[in-house]
JSON list of C-alpha atoms in Angstrom, two decimals:
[
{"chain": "A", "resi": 1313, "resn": "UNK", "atom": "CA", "xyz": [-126.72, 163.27, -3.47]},
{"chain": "A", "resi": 1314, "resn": "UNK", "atom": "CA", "xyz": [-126.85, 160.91, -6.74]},
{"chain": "A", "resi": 1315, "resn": "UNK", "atom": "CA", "xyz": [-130.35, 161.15, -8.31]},
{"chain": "A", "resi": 1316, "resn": "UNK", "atom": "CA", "xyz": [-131.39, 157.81, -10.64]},
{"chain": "A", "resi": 1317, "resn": "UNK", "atom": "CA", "xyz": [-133.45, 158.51, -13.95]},
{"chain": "A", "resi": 1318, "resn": "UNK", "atom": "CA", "xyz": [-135.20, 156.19, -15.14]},
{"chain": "A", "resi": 1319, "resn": "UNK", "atom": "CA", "xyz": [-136.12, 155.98, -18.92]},
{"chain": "A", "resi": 1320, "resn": "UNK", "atom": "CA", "xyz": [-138.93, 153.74, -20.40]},
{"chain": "A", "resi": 1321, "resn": "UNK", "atom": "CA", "xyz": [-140.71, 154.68, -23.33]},
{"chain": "A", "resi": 1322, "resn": "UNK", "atom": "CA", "xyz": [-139.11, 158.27, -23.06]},
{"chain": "A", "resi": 1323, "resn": "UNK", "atom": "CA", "xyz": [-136.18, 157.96, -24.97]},
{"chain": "A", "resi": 1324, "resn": "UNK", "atom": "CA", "xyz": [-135.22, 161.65, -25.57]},
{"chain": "A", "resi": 1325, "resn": "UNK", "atom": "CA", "xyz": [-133.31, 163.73, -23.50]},
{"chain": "A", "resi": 1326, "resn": "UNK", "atom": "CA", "xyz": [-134.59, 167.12, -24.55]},
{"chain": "A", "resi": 1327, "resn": "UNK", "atom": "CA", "xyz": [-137.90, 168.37, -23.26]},
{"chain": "A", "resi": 1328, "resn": "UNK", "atom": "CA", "xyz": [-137.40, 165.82, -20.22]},
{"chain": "A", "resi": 1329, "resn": "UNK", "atom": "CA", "xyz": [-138.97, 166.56, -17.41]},
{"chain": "A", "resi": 1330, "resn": "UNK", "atom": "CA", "xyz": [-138.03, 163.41, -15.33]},
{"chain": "A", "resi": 1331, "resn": "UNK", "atom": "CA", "xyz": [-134.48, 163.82, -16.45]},
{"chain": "A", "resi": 1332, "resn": "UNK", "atom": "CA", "xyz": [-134.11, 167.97, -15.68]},
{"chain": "A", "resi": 1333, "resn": "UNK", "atom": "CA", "xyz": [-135.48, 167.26, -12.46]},
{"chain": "A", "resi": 1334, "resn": "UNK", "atom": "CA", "xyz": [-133.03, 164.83, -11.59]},
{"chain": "A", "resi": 1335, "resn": "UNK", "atom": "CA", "xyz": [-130.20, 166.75, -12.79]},
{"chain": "A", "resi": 1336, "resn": "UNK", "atom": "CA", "xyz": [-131.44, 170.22, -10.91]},
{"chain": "A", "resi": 1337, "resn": "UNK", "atom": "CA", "xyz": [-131.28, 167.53, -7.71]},
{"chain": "A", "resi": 1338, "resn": "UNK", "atom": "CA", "xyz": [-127.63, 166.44, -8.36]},
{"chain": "A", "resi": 1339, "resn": "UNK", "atom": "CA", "xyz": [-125.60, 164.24, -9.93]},
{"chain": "A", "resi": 1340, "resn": "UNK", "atom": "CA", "xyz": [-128.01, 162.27, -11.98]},
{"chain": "A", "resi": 1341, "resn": "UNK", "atom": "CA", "xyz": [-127.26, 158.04, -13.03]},
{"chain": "A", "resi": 1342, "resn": "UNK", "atom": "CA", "xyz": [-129.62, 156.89, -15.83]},
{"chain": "A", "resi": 1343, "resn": "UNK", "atom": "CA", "xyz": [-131.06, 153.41, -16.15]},
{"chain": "A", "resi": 1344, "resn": "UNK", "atom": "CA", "xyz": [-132.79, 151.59, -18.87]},
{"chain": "A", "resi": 1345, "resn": "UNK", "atom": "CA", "xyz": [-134.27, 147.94, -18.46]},
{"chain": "A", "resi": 1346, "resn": "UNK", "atom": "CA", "xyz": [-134.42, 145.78, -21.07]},
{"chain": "A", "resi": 1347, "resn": "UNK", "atom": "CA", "xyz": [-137.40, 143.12, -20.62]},
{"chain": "A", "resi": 1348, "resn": "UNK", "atom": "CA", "xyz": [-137.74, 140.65, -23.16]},
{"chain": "A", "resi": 1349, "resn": "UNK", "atom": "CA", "xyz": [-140.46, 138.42, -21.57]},
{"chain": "A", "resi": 1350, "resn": "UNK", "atom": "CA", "xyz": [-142.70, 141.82, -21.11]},
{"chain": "A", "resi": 1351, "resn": "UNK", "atom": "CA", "xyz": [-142.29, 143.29, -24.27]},
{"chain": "A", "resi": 1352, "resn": "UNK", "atom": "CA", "xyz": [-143.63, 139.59, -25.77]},
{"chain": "A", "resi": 1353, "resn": "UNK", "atom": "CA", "xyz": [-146.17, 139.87, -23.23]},
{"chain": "A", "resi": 1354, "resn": "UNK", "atom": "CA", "xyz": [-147.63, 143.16, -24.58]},
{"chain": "A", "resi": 1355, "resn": "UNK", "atom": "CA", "xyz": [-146.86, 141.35, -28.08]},
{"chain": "A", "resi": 1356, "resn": "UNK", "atom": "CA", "xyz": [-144.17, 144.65, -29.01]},
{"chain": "A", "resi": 1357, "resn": "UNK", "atom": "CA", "xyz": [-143.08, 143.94, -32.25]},
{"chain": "A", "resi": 1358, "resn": "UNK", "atom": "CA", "xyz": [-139.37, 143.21, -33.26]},
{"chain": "A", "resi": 1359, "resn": "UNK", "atom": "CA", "xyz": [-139.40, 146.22, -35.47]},
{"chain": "A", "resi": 1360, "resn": "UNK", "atom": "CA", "xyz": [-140.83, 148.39, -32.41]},
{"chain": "A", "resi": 1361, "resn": "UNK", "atom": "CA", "xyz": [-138.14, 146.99, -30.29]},
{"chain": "A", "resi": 1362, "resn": "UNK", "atom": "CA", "xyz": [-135.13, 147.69, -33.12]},
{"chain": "A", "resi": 1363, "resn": "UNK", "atom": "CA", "xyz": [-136.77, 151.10, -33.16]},
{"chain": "A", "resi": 1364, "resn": "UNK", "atom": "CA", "xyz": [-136.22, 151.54, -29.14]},
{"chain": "A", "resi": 1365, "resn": "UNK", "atom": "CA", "xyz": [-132.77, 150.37, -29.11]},
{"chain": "A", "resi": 1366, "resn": "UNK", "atom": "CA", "xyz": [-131.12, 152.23, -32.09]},
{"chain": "A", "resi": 1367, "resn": "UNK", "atom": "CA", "xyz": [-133.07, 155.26, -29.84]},
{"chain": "A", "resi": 1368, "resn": "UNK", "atom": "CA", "xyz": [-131.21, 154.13, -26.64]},
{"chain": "A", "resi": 1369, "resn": "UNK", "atom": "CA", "xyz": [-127.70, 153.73, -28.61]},
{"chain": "A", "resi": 1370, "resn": "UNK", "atom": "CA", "xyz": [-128.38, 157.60, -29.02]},
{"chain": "A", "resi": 1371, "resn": "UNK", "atom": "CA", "xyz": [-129.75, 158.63, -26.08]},
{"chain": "A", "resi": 1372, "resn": "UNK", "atom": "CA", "xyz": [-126.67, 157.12, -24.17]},
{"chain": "A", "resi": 1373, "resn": "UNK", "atom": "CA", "xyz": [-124.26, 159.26, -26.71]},
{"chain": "A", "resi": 1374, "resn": "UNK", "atom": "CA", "xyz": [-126.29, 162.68, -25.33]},
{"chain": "A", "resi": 1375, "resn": "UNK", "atom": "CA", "xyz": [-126.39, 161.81, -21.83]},
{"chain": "A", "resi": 1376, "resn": "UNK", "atom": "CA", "xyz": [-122.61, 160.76, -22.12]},
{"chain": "A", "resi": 1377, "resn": "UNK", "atom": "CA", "xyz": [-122.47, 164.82, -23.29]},
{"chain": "A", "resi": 1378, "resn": "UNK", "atom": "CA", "xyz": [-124.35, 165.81, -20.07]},
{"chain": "A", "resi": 1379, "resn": "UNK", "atom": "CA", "xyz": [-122.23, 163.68, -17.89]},
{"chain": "A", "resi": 1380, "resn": "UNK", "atom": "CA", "xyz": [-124.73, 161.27, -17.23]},
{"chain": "A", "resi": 1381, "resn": "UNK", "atom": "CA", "xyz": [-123.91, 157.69, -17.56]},
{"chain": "A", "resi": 1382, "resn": "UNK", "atom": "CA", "xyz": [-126.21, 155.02, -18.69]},
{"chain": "A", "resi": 1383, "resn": "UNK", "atom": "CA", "xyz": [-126.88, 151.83, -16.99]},
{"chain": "A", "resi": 1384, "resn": "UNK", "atom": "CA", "xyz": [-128.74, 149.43, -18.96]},
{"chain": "A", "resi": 1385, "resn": "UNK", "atom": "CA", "xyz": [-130.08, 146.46, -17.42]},
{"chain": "A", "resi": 1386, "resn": "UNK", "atom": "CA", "xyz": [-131.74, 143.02, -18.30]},
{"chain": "A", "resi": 1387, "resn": "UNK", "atom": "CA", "xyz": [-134.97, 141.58, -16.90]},
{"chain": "A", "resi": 1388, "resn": "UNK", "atom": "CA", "xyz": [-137.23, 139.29, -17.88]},
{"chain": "A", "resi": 1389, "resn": "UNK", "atom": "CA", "xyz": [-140.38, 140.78, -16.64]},
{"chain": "A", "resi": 1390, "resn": "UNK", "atom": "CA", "xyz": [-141.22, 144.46, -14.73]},
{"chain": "A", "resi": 1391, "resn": "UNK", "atom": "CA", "xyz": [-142.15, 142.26, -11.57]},
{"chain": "A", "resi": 1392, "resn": "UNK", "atom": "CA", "xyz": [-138.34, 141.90, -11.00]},
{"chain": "A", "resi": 1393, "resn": "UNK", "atom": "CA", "xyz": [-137.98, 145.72, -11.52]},
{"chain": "A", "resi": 1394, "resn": "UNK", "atom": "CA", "xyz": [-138.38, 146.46, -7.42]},
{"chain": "A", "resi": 1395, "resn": "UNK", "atom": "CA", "xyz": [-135.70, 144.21, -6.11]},
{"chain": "A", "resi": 1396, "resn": "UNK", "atom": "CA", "xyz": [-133.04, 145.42, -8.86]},
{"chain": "A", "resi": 1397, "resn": "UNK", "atom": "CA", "xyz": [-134.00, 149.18, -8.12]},
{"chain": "A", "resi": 1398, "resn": "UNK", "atom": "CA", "xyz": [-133.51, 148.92, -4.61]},
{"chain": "A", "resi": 1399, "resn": "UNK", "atom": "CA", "xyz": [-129.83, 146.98, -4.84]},
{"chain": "A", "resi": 1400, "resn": "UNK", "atom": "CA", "xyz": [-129.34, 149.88, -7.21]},
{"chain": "A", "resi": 1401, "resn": "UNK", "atom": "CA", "xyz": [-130.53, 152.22, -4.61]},
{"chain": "A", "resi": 1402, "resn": "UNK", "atom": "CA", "xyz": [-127.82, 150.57, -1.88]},
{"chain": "A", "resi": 1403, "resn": "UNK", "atom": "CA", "xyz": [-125.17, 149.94, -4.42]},
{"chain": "A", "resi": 1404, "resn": "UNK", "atom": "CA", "xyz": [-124.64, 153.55, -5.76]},
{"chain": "A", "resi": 1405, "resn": "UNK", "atom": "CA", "xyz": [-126.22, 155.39, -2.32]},
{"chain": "A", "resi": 1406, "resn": "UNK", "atom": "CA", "xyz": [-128.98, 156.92, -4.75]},
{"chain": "A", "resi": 1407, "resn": "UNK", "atom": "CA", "xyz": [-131.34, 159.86, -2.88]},
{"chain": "A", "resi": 1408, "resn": "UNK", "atom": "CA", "xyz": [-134.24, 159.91, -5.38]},
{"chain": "A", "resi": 1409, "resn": "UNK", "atom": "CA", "xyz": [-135.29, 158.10, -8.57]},
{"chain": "A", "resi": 1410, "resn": "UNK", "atom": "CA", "xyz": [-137.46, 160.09, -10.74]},
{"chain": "A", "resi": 1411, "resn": "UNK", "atom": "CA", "xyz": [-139.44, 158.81, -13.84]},
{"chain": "A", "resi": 1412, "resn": "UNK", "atom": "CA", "xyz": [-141.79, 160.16, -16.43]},
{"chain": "A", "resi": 1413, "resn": "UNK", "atom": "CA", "xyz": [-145.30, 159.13, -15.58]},
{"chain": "A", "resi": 1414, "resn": "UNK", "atom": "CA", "xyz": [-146.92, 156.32, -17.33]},
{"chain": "A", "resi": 1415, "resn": "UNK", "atom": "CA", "xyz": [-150.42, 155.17, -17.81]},
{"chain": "A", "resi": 1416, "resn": "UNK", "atom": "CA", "xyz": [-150.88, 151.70, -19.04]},
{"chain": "A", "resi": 1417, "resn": "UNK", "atom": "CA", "xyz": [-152.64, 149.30, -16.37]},
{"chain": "A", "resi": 1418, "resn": "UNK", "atom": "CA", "xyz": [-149.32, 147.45, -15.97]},
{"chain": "A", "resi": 1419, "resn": "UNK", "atom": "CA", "xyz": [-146.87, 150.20, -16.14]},
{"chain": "A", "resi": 1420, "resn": "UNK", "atom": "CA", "xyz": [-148.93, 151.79, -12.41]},
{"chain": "A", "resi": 1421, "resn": "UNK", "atom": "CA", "xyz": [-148.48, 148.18, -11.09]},
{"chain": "A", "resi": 1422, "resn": "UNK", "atom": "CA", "xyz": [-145.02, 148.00, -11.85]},
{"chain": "A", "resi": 1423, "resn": "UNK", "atom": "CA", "xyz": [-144.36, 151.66, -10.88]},
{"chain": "A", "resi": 1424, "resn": "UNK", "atom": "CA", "xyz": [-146.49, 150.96, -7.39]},
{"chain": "A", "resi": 1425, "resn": "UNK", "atom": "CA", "xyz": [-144.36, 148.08, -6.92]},
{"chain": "A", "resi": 1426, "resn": "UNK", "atom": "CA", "xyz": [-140.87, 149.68, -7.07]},
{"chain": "A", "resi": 1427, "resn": "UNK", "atom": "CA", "xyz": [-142.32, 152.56, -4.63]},
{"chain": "A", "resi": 1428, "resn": "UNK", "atom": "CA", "xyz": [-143.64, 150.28, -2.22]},
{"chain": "A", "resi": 1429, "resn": "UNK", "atom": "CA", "xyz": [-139.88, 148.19, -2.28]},
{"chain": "A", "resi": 1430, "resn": "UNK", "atom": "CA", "xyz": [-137.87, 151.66, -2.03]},
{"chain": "A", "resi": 1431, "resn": "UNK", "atom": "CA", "xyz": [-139.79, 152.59, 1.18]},
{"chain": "A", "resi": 1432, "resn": "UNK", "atom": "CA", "xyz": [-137.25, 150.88, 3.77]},
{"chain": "A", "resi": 1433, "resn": "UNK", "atom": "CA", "xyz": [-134.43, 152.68, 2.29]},
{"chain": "A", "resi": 1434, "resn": "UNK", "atom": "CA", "xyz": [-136.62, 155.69, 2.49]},
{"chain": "A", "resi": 1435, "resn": "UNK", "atom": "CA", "xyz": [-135.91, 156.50, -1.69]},
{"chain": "A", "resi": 1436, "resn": "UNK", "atom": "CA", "xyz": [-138.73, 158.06, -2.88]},
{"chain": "A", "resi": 1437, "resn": "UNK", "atom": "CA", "xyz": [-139.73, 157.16, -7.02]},
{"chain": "A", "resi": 1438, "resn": "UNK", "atom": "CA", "xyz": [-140.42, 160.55, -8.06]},
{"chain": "A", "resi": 1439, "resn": "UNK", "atom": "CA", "xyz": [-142.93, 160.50, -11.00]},
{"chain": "A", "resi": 1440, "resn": "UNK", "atom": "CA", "xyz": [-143.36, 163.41, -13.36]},
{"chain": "A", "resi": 1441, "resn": "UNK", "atom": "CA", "xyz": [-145.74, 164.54, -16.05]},
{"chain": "A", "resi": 1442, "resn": "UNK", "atom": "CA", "xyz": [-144.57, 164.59, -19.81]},
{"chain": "A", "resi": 1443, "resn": "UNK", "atom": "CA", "xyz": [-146.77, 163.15, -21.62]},
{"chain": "A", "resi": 1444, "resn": "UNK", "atom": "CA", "xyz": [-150.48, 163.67, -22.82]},
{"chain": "A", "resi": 1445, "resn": "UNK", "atom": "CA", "xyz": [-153.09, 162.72, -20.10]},
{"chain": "A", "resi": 1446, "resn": "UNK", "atom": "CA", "xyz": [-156.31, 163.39, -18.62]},
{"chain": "A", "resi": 1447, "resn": "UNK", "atom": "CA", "xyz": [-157.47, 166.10, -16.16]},
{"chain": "A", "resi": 1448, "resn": "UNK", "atom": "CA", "xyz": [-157.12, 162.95, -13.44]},
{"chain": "A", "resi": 1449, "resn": "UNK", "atom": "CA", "xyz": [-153.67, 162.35, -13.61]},
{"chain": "A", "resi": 1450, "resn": "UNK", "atom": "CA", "xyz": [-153.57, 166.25, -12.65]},
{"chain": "A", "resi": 1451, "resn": "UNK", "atom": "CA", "xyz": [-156.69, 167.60, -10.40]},
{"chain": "A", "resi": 1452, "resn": "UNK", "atom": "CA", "xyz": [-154.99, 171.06, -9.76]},
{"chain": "A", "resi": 1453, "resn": "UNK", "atom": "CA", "xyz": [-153.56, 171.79, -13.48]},
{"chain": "A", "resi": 1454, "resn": "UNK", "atom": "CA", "xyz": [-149.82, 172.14, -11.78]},
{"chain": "A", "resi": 1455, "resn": "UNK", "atom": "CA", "xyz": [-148.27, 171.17, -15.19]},
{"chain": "A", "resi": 1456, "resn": "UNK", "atom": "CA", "xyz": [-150.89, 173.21, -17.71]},
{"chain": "A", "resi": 1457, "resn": "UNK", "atom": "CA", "xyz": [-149.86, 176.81, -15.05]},
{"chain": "A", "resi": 1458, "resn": "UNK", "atom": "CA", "xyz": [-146.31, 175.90, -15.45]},
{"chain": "A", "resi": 1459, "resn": "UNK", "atom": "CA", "xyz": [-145.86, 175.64, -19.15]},
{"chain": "A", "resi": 1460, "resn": "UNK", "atom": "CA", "xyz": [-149.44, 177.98, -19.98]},
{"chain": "A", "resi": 1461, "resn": "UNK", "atom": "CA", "xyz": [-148.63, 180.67, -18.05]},
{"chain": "A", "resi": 1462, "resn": "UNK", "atom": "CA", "xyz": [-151.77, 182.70, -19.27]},
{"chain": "A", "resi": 1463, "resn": "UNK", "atom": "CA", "xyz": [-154.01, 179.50, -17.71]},
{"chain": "A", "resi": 1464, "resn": "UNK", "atom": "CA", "xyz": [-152.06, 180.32, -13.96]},
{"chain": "A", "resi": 1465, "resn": "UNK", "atom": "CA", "xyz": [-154.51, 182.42, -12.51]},
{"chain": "A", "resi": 1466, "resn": "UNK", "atom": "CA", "xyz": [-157.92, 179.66, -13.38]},
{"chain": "A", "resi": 1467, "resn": "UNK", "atom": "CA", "xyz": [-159.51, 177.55, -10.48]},
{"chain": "A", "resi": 1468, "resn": "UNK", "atom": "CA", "xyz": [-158.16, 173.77, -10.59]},
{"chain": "A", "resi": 1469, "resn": "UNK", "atom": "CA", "xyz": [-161.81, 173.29, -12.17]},
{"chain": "A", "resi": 1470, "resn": "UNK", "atom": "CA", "xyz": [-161.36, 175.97, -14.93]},
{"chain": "A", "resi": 1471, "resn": "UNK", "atom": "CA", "xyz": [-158.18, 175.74, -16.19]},
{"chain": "A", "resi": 1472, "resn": "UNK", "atom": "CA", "xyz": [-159.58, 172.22, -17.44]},
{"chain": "A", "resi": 1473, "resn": "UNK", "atom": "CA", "xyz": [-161.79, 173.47, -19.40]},
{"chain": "A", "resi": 1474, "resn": "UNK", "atom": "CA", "xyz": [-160.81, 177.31, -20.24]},
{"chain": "A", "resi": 1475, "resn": "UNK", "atom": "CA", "xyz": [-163.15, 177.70, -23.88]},
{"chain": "A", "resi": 1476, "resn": "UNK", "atom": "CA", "xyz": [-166.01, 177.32, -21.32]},
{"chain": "A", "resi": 1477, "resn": "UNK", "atom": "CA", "xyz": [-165.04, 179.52, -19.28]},
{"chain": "A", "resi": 1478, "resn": "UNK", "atom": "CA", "xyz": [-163.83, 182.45, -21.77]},
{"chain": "A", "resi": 1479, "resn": "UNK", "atom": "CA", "xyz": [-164.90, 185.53, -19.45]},
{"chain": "A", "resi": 1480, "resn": "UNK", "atom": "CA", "xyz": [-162.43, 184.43, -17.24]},
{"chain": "A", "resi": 1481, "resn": "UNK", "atom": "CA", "xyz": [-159.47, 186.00, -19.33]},
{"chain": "A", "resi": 1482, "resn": "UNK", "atom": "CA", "xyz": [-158.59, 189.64, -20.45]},
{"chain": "A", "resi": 1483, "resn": "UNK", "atom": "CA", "xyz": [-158.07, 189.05, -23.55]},
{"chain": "A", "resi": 1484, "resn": "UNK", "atom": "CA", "xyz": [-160.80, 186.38, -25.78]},
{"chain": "A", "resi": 1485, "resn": "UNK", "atom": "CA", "xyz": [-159.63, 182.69, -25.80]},
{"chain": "A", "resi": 1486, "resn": "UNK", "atom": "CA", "xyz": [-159.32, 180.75, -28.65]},
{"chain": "A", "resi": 1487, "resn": "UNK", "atom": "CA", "xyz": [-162.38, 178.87, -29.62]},
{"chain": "A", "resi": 1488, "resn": "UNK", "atom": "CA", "xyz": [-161.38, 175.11, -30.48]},
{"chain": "A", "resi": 1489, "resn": "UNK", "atom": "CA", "xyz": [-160.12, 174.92, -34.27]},
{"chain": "A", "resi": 1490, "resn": "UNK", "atom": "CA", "xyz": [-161.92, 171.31, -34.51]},
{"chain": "A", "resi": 1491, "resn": "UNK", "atom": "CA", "xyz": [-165.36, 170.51, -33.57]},
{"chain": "A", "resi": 1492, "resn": "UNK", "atom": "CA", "xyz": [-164.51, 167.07, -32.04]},
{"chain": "A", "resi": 1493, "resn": "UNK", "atom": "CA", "xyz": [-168.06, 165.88, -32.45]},
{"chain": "A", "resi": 1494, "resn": "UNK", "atom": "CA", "xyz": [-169.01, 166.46, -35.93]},
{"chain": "A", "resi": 1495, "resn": "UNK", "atom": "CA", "xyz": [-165.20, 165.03, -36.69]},
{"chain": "A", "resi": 1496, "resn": "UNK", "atom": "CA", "xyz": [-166.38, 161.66, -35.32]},
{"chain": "A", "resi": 1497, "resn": "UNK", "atom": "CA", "xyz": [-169.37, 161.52, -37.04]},
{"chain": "A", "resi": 1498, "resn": "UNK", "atom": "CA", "xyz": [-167.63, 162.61, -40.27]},
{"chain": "A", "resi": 1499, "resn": "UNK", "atom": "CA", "xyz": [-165.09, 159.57, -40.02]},
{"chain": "A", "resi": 1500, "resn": "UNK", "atom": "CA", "xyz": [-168.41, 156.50, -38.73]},
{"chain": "A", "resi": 1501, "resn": "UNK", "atom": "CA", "xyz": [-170.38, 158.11, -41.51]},
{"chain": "A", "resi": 1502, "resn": "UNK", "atom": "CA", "xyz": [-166.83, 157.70, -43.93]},
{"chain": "A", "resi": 1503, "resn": "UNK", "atom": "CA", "xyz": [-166.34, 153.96, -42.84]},
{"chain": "A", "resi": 1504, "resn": "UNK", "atom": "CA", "xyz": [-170.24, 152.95, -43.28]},
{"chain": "A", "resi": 1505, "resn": "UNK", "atom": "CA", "xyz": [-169.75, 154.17, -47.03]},
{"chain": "A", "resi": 1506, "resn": "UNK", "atom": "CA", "xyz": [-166.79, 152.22, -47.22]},
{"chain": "A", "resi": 1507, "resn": "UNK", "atom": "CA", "xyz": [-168.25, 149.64, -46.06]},
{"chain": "A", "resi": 1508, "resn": "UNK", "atom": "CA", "xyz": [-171.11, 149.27, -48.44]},
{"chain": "A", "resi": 1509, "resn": "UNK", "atom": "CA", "xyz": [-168.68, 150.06, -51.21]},
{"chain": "A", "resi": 1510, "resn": "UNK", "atom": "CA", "xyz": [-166.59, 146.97, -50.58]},
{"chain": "A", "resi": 1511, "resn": "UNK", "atom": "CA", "xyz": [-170.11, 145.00, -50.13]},
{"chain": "A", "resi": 1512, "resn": "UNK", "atom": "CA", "xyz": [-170.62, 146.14, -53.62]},
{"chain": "A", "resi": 1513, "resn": "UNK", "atom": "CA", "xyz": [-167.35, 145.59, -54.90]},
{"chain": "A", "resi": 1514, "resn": "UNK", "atom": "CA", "xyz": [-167.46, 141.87, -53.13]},
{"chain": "A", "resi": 1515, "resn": "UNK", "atom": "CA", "xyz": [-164.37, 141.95, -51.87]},
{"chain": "A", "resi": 1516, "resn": "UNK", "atom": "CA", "xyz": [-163.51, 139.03, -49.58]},
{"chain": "A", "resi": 1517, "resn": "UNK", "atom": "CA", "xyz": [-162.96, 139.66, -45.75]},
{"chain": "A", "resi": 1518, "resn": "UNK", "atom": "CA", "xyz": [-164.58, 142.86, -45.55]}
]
């Protein structure tokens, strides 16, 4: 049953959860689309974009090493993303496709679109957590239990927010290293003297 990952901004193959996934689920096809039109849209740089290529040139050699070949696509813009994903899906009889989870405004609109346009070949887009992200993107705390073993046993409502709720463990938690507060106020009060310097200093623009 051939699994489809999908790689976007994750261009890694180590510490992957998208990708392991796929592979655990069988034989795994990998697919990058290149999108000219959107990456002007979101005005990427060409430098950015150089970076993400010379990244894909070695992805492809460690997924080659894995037995997982790369497909690499070109679009214009993510709204043609659903129609090429499910040719893709009839094409090479694909069971799953399975992406790291992305945030941006656009990136859930395109990733909504491709799951609504896989539905009549019943292919679900399986989307995983990697990356940083709020407690919203994961009410019940499935990915802090699995890699924070010492969080598993919390409520979904405390393992949010464990320094708060310190009585909870055996052993004492670890109170935050940085007060997050008095940081901020550190860095407004930093740019206000800046500010006033350059006002004495004259200097033009600022």
């Amino acid at each position: 049953m051939t699994q489809l990952y999908w790689l976007r901004t994750d261009l890694r193959v180590s510490d992957n959860t998208a990708l392991s996934a796929a592979m655990a689920a069988g034989p795994t096809v990998a697919l990058y689309l290149i999108t000219p039109g959107q990456w002007r849209s979101h005005d990427d740089a060409p430098c950015k974009v150089d970076f993400w290529l010379r990244n894909l040139s070695a992805v492809k050699r460690e997924l080659e090493r894995l037995n997982v070949p790369l497909l690499v696509r070109t679009l214009d813009r993510w709204d043609e993303a659903p129609a090429l994903l499910a040719a893709l899906c009839r094409r090479h009889a694909l069971r799953a496709i399975h992406v790291n989870e992305e945030y941006g405004v656009n990136e859930q609109r395109r990733d909504q679109a491709v799951a609504a346009a896989l539905q009549p070949s019943d292919v679900p887009l399986r989307r995983h957590l990697d990356q940083l992200f709020a407690p919203g993107f994961d009410p019940q705390g499935r990915f802090l239990r699995h890699w924070l073993p010492e969080l598993a046993g919390l409520d979904d409502r405390a393992i949010h927010d464990p320094v708060a709720r310190a009585g909870l463990f055996k052993t004492p938690y670890l109170p935050p290293i940085v007060d997050l507060a008095q940081s901020r106020e550190r860095v407004l009060s930093a740019f206000k003297n800046l500010s006033r310097t350059a006002d004495t200093l004259n200097v033009p623009g600022a």
